[in-house]
XYZ file of N, CA, C and O in Angstrom:
676
model
N -7.996 28.803 -23.658
C -6.692 28.215 -23.440
C -6.230 28.471 -22.006
O -5.687 27.591 -21.350
N -6.500 29.670 -21.507
C -6.112 30.016 -20.142
C -6.825 29.132 -19.122
O -6.223 28.640 -18.167
N -8.112 28.877 -19.357
C -8.893 28.015 -18.459
C -8.320 26.593 -18.477
O -8.173 25.963 -17.429
N -7.989 26.090 -19.658
C -7.409 24.745 -19.761
C -6.087 24.658 -19.008
O -5.808 23.670 -18.345
N -5.265 25.687 -19.088
C -3.990 25.693 -18.386
C -4.174 25.723 -16.872
O -3.367 25.174 -16.130
N -5.242 26.356 -16.420
C -5.513 26.430 -14.982
C -6.100 25.107 -14.468
O -5.744 24.617 -13.398
N -6.970 24.477 -15.254
C -7.661 23.260 -14.831
C -6.789 22.012 -14.962
O -6.849 21.126 -14.123
N -5.947 21.920 -15.977
C -5.145 20.714 -16.229
C -4.295 20.293 -15.030
O -4.306 19.115 -14.663
N -3.548 21.203 -14.402
C -2.769 20.754 -13.238
C -3.645 20.250 -12.095
O -3.271 19.323 -11.393
N -4.796 20.838 -11.916
C -5.700 20.401 -10.844
C -6.202 18.988 -11.108
O -6.337 18.190 -10.185
N -6.466 18.666 -12.358
C -6.938 17.326 -12.698
C -5.836 16.297 -12.547
O -6.054 15.204 -12.037
N -4.641 16.605 -12.974
C -3.554 15.635 -12.882
C -3.037 15.496 -11.457
O -2.470 14.482 -11.106
N -3.226 16.504 -10.609
C -2.779 16.439 -9.227
C -3.469 15.323 -8.462
O -2.878 14.674 -7.633
N -4.736 15.060 -8.790
C -5.502 14.044 -8.088
C -5.117 12.615 -8.470
O -5.529 11.675 -7.817
N -4.340 12.461 -9.518
C -3.965 11.126 -9.956
C -2.672 10.691 -9.289
O -1.786 11.485 -9.036
N -2.584 9.425 -9.026
C -1.401 8.855 -8.387
C -0.313 8.642 -9.424
O -0.581 8.386 -10.600
N 0.911 8.723 -8.965
C 2.065 8.456 -9.822
C 2.034 7.015 -10.342
O 2.578 6.705 -11.386
N 1.336 6.130 -9.616
C 1.298 4.713 -9.974
C 0.170 4.353 -10.941
O 0.083 3.213 -11.380
N -0.692 5.306 -11.290
C -1.837 5.007 -12.152
C -1.438 4.423 -13.512
O -2.149 3.604 -14.068
N -0.288 4.834 -14.045
C 0.121 4.312 -15.353
C 0.463 2.821 -15.301
O 0.430 2.139 -16.305
N 0.772 2.299 -14.112
C 1.051 0.870 -13.985
C -0.186 0.021 -14.283
O -0.078 -1.096 -14.761
N -1.346 0.581 -13.976
C -2.600 -0.154 -14.143
C -2.829 -0.591 -15.593
O -3.439 -1.630 -15.846
N -2.328 0.178 -16.541
C -2.554 -0.125 -17.959
C -1.421 -0.899 -18.614
O -1.473 -1.169 -19.808
N -0.414 -1.265 -17.841
C 0.713 -2.007 -18.406
C 0.411 -3.503 -18.404
O -0.040 -4.046 -17.400
N 0.658 -4.131 -19.514
C 0.371 -5.558 -19.691
C 1.154 -6.444 -18.724
O 0.663 -7.458 -18.252
N 2.377 -6.040 -18.393
C 3.256 -6.853 -17.546
C 2.964 -6.704 -16.052
O 3.648 -7.286 -15.218
N 1.962 -5.893 -15.703
C 1.667 -5.588 -14.302
C 0.268 -6.095 -13.935
O -0.701 -5.817 -14.617
N 0.215 -6.841 -12.834
C -1.081 -7.224 -12.254
C -1.466 -6.124 -11.280
O -0.614 -5.625 -10.541
N -2.742 -5.751 -11.261
C -3.154 -4.671 -10.366
C -4.469 -5.008 -9.677
O -5.267 -5.799 -10.171
N -4.629 -4.391 -8.533
C -5.841 -4.545 -7.733
C -6.088 -3.183 -7.089
O -5.247 -2.689 -6.331
N -7.227 -2.548 -7.407
C -7.530 -1.210 -6.916
C -8.879 -1.244 -6.196
O -9.857 -1.754 -6.723
N -8.912 -0.690 -4.991
C -10.164 -0.546 -4.248
C -10.316 0.942 -3.958
O -9.409 1.562 -3.392
N -11.453 1.518 -4.357
C -11.616 2.957 -4.183
C -12.497 3.309 -2.978
O -13.019 2.435 -2.291
N -12.654 4.589 -2.752
C -13.364 5.113 -1.590
C -14.798 4.585 -1.506
O -15.298 4.294 -0.421
N -15.476 4.440 -2.642
C -16.862 3.953 -2.641
C -16.968 2.563 -2.029
O -17.903 2.268 -1.289
N -16.000 1.709 -2.331
C -16.017 0.352 -1.759
C -15.826 0.404 -0.248
O -16.485 -0.329 0.496
N -14.951 1.269 0.220
C -14.737 1.403 1.663
C -15.967 1.981 2.358
O -16.310 1.583 3.465
N -16.659 2.912 1.677
C -17.890 3.458 2.245
C -18.972 2.385 2.326
O -19.755 2.359 3.269
N -18.995 1.497 1.346
C -19.943 0.390 1.374
C -19.681 -0.508 2.575
O -20.613 -0.988 3.232
N -18.419 -0.714 2.910
C -18.069 -1.524 4.077
C -18.586 -0.914 5.379
O -18.859 -1.631 6.340
N -18.746 0.406 5.415
C -19.244 1.064 6.618
C -20.679 0.637 6.934
O -21.119 0.731 8.072
N -21.394 0.152 5.950
C -22.769 -0.317 6.149
C -22.811 -1.537 7.066
O -23.824 -1.845 7.654
N -21.670 -2.227 7.170
C -21.581 -3.406 8.022
C -21.042 -3.054 9.405
O -20.372 -3.839 10.049
N -21.339 -1.858 9.871
C -20.804 -1.338 11.124
C -21.231 -2.086 12.368
O -20.690 -1.860 13.443
N -22.175 -3.009 12.296
C -22.647 -3.724 13.476
C -21.731 -4.832 13.937
O -22.030 -5.508 14.909
N -20.616 -5.021 13.266
C -19.690 -6.081 13.665
C -19.065 -5.744 15.011
O -18.762 -4.599 15.304
N -18.887 -6.750 15.830
C -18.230 -6.534 17.116
C -17.406 -7.760 17.464
O -17.511 -8.795 16.822
N -16.602 -7.635 18.486
C -15.751 -8.745 18.897
C -14.299 -8.331 18.877
O -13.963 -7.172 18.663
N -13.421 -9.287 19.075
C -11.996 -8.988 19.129
C -11.233 -9.997 18.276
O -10.429 -10.765 18.768
N -11.526 -10.012 16.983
C -10.782 -10.900 16.101
C -10.185 -10.101 14.941
O -10.431 -8.908 14.800
N -9.392 -10.753 14.098
C -8.714 -10.070 13.009
C -9.684 -9.411 12.039
O -9.446 -8.311 11.573
N -10.785 -10.076 11.730
C -11.745 -9.532 10.766
C -12.309 -8.203 11.246
O -12.432 -7.248 10.468
N -12.640 -8.104 12.513
C -13.191 -6.864 13.065
C -12.124 -5.772 13.053
O -12.398 -4.627 12.693
N -10.905 -6.119 13.426
C -9.818 -5.135 13.418
C -9.547 -4.629 12.007
O -9.351 -3.432 11.800
N -9.531 -5.517 11.042
C -9.319 -5.118 9.656
C -10.465 -4.224 9.205
O -10.243 -3.187 8.582
N -11.699 -4.578 9.537
C -12.857 -3.776 9.169
C -12.755 -2.365 9.738
O -12.976 -1.382 9.047
N -12.398 -2.259 11.015
C -12.279 -0.945 11.652
C -11.204 -0.102 10.971
O -11.342 1.111 10.861
N -10.142 -0.744 10.530
C -9.061 -0.017 9.897
C -9.444 0.434 8.484
O -9.168 1.566 8.100
N -10.095 -0.424 7.706
C -10.370 -0.088 6.306
C -11.512 0.893 6.126
O -11.598 1.543 5.085
N -12.357 1.062 7.113
C -13.493 1.955 6.912
C -13.074 3.417 6.781
O -13.835 4.236 6.293
N -11.845 3.759 7.166
C -11.356 5.126 7.023
C -10.398 5.295 5.846
O -9.768 6.327 5.714
N -10.287 4.276 5.009
C -9.395 4.362 3.856
C -10.084 5.028 2.676
O -11.294 4.915 2.490
N -9.283 5.717 1.879
C -9.785 6.328 0.645
C -9.480 5.457 -0.561
O -10.250 5.378 -1.491
N -8.301 4.794 -0.514
C -7.905 4.021 -1.687
C -6.835 3.000 -1.320
O -5.969 3.262 -0.495
N -6.924 1.846 -1.953
C -5.915 0.800 -1.835
C -5.500 0.439 -3.251
O -6.347 0.160 -4.104
N -4.196 0.465 -3.496
C -3.672 0.092 -4.808
C -2.585 -0.952 -4.607
O -1.728 -0.812 -3.735
N -2.631 -1.986 -5.434
C -1.672 -3.082 -5.373
C -1.205 -3.357 -6.799
O -2.028 -3.582 -7.688
N 0.109 -3.318 -7.010
C 0.682 -3.588 -8.321
C 1.800 -4.613 -8.167
O 2.607 -4.513 -7.244
N 1.856 -5.564 -9.104
C 2.858 -6.630 -9.026
C 3.369 -6.952 -10.422
O 2.588 -6.991 -11.384
N 4.671 -7.188 -10.523
C 5.256 -7.601 -11.792
C 6.427 -8.542 -11.552
O 7.058 -8.495 -10.499
N 6.693 -9.388 -12.543
C 7.893 -10.217 -12.512
C 8.806 -9.844 -13.683
O 9.820 -10.489 -13.914
N 8.468 -8.786 -14.410
C 9.263 -8.287 -15.523
C 10.365 -7.376 -14.980
O 10.063 -6.352 -14.356
N 11.649 -7.707 -15.191
C 12.752 -6.914 -14.618
C 12.748 -5.443 -15.044
O 13.041 -4.564 -14.240
N 12.428 -5.151 -16.302
C 12.421 -3.764 -16.777
C 11.318 -2.962 -16.092
O 11.528 -1.813 -15.685
N 10.148 -3.571 -15.951
C 9.031 -2.894 -15.281
C 9.329 -2.751 -13.789
O 9.016 -1.723 -13.185
N 9.970 -3.747 -13.207
C 10.337 -3.677 -11.787
C 11.253 -2.484 -11.537
O 11.120 -1.782 -10.529
N 12.172 -2.222 -12.457
C 13.077 -1.069 -12.333
C 12.283 0.232 -12.414
O 12.541 1.173 -11.663
N 11.290 0.292 -13.324
C 10.436 1.479 -13.429
C 9.651 1.682 -12.131
O 9.483 2.807 -11.671
N 9.167 0.577 -11.567
C 8.415 0.666 -10.314
C 9.289 1.237 -9.203
O 8.841 2.075 -8.411
N 10.539 0.783 -9.150
C 11.463 1.278 -8.131
C 11.688 2.785 -8.289
O 11.714 3.526 -7.307
N 11.819 3.244 -9.531
C 11.985 4.673 -9.810
C 10.732 5.447 -9.412
O 10.825 6.531 -8.837
N 9.562 4.884 -9.696
C 8.296 5.532 -9.324
C 8.166 5.670 -7.810
O 7.710 6.693 -7.308
N 8.559 4.629 -7.098
C 8.500 4.656 -5.634
C 9.418 5.753 -5.101
O 9.018 6.544 -4.233
N 10.625 5.844 -5.635
C 11.566 6.878 -5.199
C 10.994 8.267 -5.455
O 11.101 9.164 -4.606
N 10.360 8.431 -6.604
C 9.740 9.715 -6.935
C 8.573 10.033 -6.000
O 8.415 11.172 -5.544
N 7.745 9.024 -5.703
C 6.594 9.219 -4.812
C 7.052 9.585 -3.399
O 6.425 10.416 -2.725
N 8.153 8.990 -2.962
C 8.692 9.279 -1.623
C 9.081 10.755 -1.528
O 8.748 11.435 -0.556
N 9.750 11.244 -2.561
C 10.166 12.652 -2.571
C 8.971 13.585 -2.710
O 8.853 14.574 -1.992
N 8.090 13.277 -3.659
C 6.948 14.148 -3.948
C 6.012 14.275 -2.746
O 5.559 15.363 -2.413
N 5.719 13.165 -2.092
C 4.773 13.175 -0.972
C 5.452 13.371 0.385
O 4.790 13.343 1.415
N 6.784 13.510 0.374
C 7.558 13.682 1.612
C 7.252 12.566 2.617
O 6.874 12.808 3.754
N 7.413 11.333 2.134
C 7.163 10.166 2.968
C 8.365 9.874 3.858
O 9.505 10.134 3.487
N 8.091 9.309 5.019
C 9.114 8.948 5.992
C 9.228 7.433 6.044
O 8.211 6.740 6.087
N 10.450 6.933 6.055
C 10.631 5.486 6.149
C 10.210 5.015 7.537
O 10.681 5.517 8.545
N 9.297 4.062 7.556
C 8.812 3.499 8.812
C 9.661 2.290 9.197
O 10.089 2.159 10.332
N 9.887 1.422 8.225
C 10.706 0.234 8.494
C 11.174 -0.382 7.190
O 10.631 -0.092 6.125
N 12.192 -1.230 7.302
C 12.670 -1.998 6.148
C 13.195 -3.325 6.661
O 13.648 -3.432 7.797
N 13.081 -4.340 5.816
C 13.613 -5.641 6.195
C 14.035 -6.405 4.958
O 13.607 -6.124 3.850
N 14.931 -7.367 5.177
C 15.473 -8.173 4.099
C 15.502 -9.611 4.580
O 15.914 -9.897 5.705
N 15.019 -10.521 3.726
C 15.005 -11.932 4.098
C 15.042 -12.788 2.844
O 14.254 -12.592 1.917
N 15.966 -13.718 2.802
C 16.062 -14.712 1.719
C 15.990 -14.103 0.322
O 15.253 -14.571 -0.530
N 16.720 -13.021 0.090
C 16.757 -12.425 -1.247
C 15.663 -11.418 -1.536
O 15.658 -10.820 -2.607
N 14.742 -11.211 -0.626
C 13.689 -10.214 -0.806
C 13.930 -9.040 0.124
O 14.391 -9.204 1.249
N 13.592 -7.835 -0.369
C 13.700 -6.628 0.431
C 12.335 -5.948 0.460
O 11.617 -5.949 -0.541
N 12.005 -5.375 1.600
C 10.755 -4.625 1.717
C 11.027 -3.339 2.473
O 11.803 -3.313 3.430
N 10.394 -2.271 2.017
C 10.481 -0.975 2.685
C 9.067 -0.430 2.827
O 8.261 -0.539 1.896
N 8.801 0.138 3.991
C 7.481 0.714 4.254
C 7.673 2.177 4.618
O 8.479 2.518 5.496
N 6.940 3.038 3.918
C 6.994 4.480 4.126
C 5.623 4.983 4.533
O 4.596 4.398 4.161
N 5.591 6.084 5.282
C 4.328 6.678 5.707
C 4.374 8.191 5.534
O 5.448 8.801 5.539
N 3.199 8.773 5.399
C 3.069 10.231 5.426
C 2.443 10.561 6.771
O 1.299 10.185 7.048
N 3.221 11.240 7.600
C 2.803 11.524 8.963
C 1.734 12.616 9.005
O 1.763 13.561 8.219
N 0.800 12.455 9.939
C -0.185 13.491 10.233
C 0.312 14.286 11.419
O 1.396 14.033 11.938
N -0.489 15.200 11.897
C -0.114 15.996 13.058
C -0.005 15.189 14.335
O 0.794 15.496 15.206
N -0.799 14.122 14.452
C -0.727 13.321 15.676
C 0.178 12.111 15.463
O 0.586 11.809 14.358
N 0.476 11.424 16.539
C 1.409 10.301 16.475
C 0.729 8.977 16.173
O 1.398 7.981 15.952
N -0.598 8.943 16.165
C -1.314 7.678 16.019
C -1.835 7.395 14.612
O -2.213 6.271 14.322
N -1.897 8.403 13.756
C -2.434 8.174 12.418
C -1.500 8.715 11.341
O -0.718 9.628 11.584
N -1.617 8.119 10.174
C -0.909 8.584 8.989
C -1.927 8.699 7.864
O -2.990 8.079 7.903
N -1.587 9.482 6.838
C -2.521 9.651 5.726
C -2.163 8.781 4.526
O -2.945 8.646 3.600
N -0.973 8.187 4.568
C -0.559 7.334 3.453
C 0.446 6.301 3.941
O 1.305 6.607 4.765
N 0.324 5.091 3.419
C 1.304 4.034 3.656
C 1.708 3.508 2.288
O 0.861 3.198 1.459
N 3.001 3.437 2.049
C 3.524 2.933 0.783
C 4.512 1.821 1.096
O 5.453 2.018 1.865
N 4.272 0.650 0.518
C 5.158 -0.482 0.729
C 5.702 -0.936 -0.625
O 4.949 -1.054 -1.592
N 7.004 -1.163 -0.662
C 7.641 -1.652 -1.872
C 8.441 -2.893 -1.526
O 9.299 -2.875 -0.645
N 8.134 -3.993 -2.209
C 8.812 -5.269 -1.988
C 9.461 -5.673 -3.309
O 8.831 -5.609 -4.361
N 10.731 -6.091 -3.226
C 11.402 -6.544 -4.440
C 12.338 -7.691 -4.101
O 12.788 -7.821 -2.968
N 12.586 -8.514 -5.083
C 13.517 -9.617 -4.899
C 12.917 -10.955 -5.238
O 11.913 -11.057 -5.933
N 13.543 -11.988 -4.714
C 13.160 -13.369 -4.986
C 12.654 -13.984 -3.682
O 13.218 -13.763 -2.628
N 11.557 -14.742 -3.767
C 11.051 -15.386 -2.550
C 10.579 -16.797 -2.852
O 10.422 -17.189 -4.002
N 10.332 -17.541 -1.793
C 9.804 -18.893 -1.945
C 8.410 -18.864 -2.554
O 8.028 -19.753 -3.298
N 7.650 -17.812 -2.221
C 6.279 -17.718 -2.731
C 6.259 -17.583 -4.249
O 5.324 -17.997 -4.901
N 7.308 -16.972 -4.837
C 7.354 -16.804 -6.294
C 8.149 -17.915 -6.962
O 8.488 -17.814 -8.138
N 8.444 -18.971 -6.199
C 9.154 -20.142 -6.706
C 10.494 -19.761 -7.353
O 10.868 -20.256 -8.406
N 11.201 -18.821 -6.716
C 12.519 -18.433 -7.184
C 12.551 -17.362 -8.248
O 13.620 -16.960 -8.682
N 11.389 -16.873 -8.695
C 11.346 -15.822 -9.712
C 11.380 -14.455 -9.043
O 10.777 -14.258 -7.991
N 12.072 -13.505 -9.675
C 12.125 -12.139 -9.156
C 10.743 -11.504 -9.301
O 10.011 -11.791 -10.248
N 10.419 -10.656 -8.352
C 9.109 -10.021 -8.360
C 9.198 -8.689 -7.633
O 9.964 -8.550 -6.685
N 8.402 -7.714 -8.073
C 8.304 -6.432 -7.384
C 6.839 -6.137 -7.123
O 5.987 -6.398 -7.974
N 6.572 -5.600 -5.938
C 5.205 -5.313 -5.524
C 5.157 -3.924 -4.899
O 6.017 -3.568 -4.097
N 4.134 -3.160 -5.270
C 3.854 -1.870 -4.651
C 2.473 -1.961 -4.033
O 1.512 -2.384 -4.691
N 2.362 -1.566 -2.764
C 1.068 -1.459 -2.097
C 0.959 -0.025 -1.592
O 1.844 0.449 -0.865
N -0.100 0.665 -1.981
C -0.317 2.041 -1.568
C -1.683 2.150 -0.896
O -2.697 1.755 -1.464
N -1.685 2.681 0.322
C -2.912 2.922 1.076
C -3.013 4.404 1.365
O -2.028 5.014 1.812
N -4.178 5.000 1.124
C -4.392 6.398 1.503
C -5.673 6.508 2.302
O -6.601 5.723 2.128
N -5.727 7.481 3.188
C -6.873 7.690 4.067
C -6.369 7.975 5.472
O -5.233 8.393 5.667
N -7.223 7.750 6.446
C -6.806 7.894 7.840
C -6.468 6.501 8.342
O -7.341 5.656 8.476
N -5.187 6.270 8.593
C -4.705 4.939 8.940
C -4.129 4.979 10.355
O -3.203 5.750 10.625
N -4.698 4.183 11.227
C -4.242 4.114 12.617
C -3.012 3.209 12.676
O -3.099 2.007 12.445
N -1.873 3.802 12.982
C -0.610 3.056 13.011
C -0.624 1.958 14.068
O -0.083 0.877 13.860
N -1.261 2.213 15.207
C -1.309 1.211 16.270
C -2.042 -0.045 15.804
O -1.592 -1.162 16.039
N -3.183 0.137 15.120
C -3.946 -1.008 14.608
C -3.170 -1.718 13.505
O -3.152 -2.942 13.440
N -2.524 -0.935 12.644
C -1.752 -1.512 11.553
C -0.597 -2.353 12.099
O -0.368 -3.468 11.647
N 0.096 -1.827 13.096
C 1.217 -2.554 13.700
C 0.731 -3.826 14.396
O 1.366 -4.874 14.298
N -0.397 -3.729 15.073
C -0.958 -4.890 15.777
C -1.328 -5.995 14.787
O -1.018 -7.168 14.994
N -1.970 -5.613 13.674
C -2.338 -6.597 12.650
C -1.093 -7.191 11.989
O -1.024 -8.396 11.775
N -0.130 -6.346 11.664
C 1.099 -6.837 11.029
C 1.813 -7.822 11.941
O 2.283 -8.865 11.493
N 1.879 -7.500 13.226
C 2.531 -8.381 14.193
C 1.796 -9.716 14.285
O 2.404 -10.782 14.303
N 0.471 -9.654 14.303
C -0.340 -10.873 14.407
C -0.124 -11.778 13.190
O 0.085 -12.971 13.314
N -0.141 -11.180 11.977
C 0.034 -11.979 10.771
C 1.466 -12.487 10.640
O 1.691 -13.590 10.160
N 2.444 -11.699 11.066
C 3.840 -12.142 11.024
C 4.046 -13.329 11.949
O 4.681 -14.315 11.574
N 3.507 -13.256 13.153
C 3.640 -14.360 14.110
C 2.928 -15.615 13.621
O 3.434 -16.718 13.778
N 1.742 -15.453 12.998
C 1.019 -16.608 12.460
C 1.796 -17.233 11.312
O 1.846 -18.451 11.174
N 2.432 -16.388 10.473
C 3.230 -16.904 9.361
C 4.430 -17.697 9.842
O 4.779 -18.725 9.281
N 5.055 -17.233 10.919
C 6.197 -17.951 11.484
C 5.763 -19.285 12.072
O 6.471 -20.274 11.963
N 4.587 -19.323 12.706
C 4.079 -20.567 13.286
C 3.819 -21.587 12.194
O 4.132 -22.770 12.330
N 3.239 -21.120 11.065
C 2.917 -22.028 9.962
C 4.165 -22.561 9.273
O 4.189 -23.678 8.802
N 5.213 -21.708 9.193
C 6.428 -22.156 8.508
C 7.370 -22.903 9.439
O 8.411 -23.379 9.008
N 7.025 -22.954 10.718
C 7.820 -23.726 11.668
C 8.991 -22.991 12.256
O 9.885 -23.579 12.817
N 9.036 -21.655 12.111
C 10.157 -20.879 12.677
C 9.879 -20.471 14.086
O 8.854 -20.284 14.538
């Protein structure tokens, strides 16, 4: 019994607060684990200066990517509570937040010792958007590993600018 009491917290510590979302019927999920990212390292011969190469360089140091989405209001509220709990538990710092056309997004990071990398990025999006055809939706994206903030910001800026060009803004 003593051994079980010592081992149980160690086993549950490795699990994410969001793991229970994966088994909920009302939640769509997409999980990529460390093995998949290690497999991507086999394609290390890529070179050039395009988005695909930048994305490849960034993902090869990731441990895990988790994506959860729901349009169920009750589950969306649970997701919001989980995000708040994860922010406190992991001592995440708000990186940025924005609001547009009824949707809100917040991005949090877990800072490392240096200014260029973080060990975790957590994004929570909620609200109504054109993409969901007016339906409310909540999305959680969690990235863990060694994440270069400069590359992440550069990619985000590139995709944001391309999205504005396509929508005519």
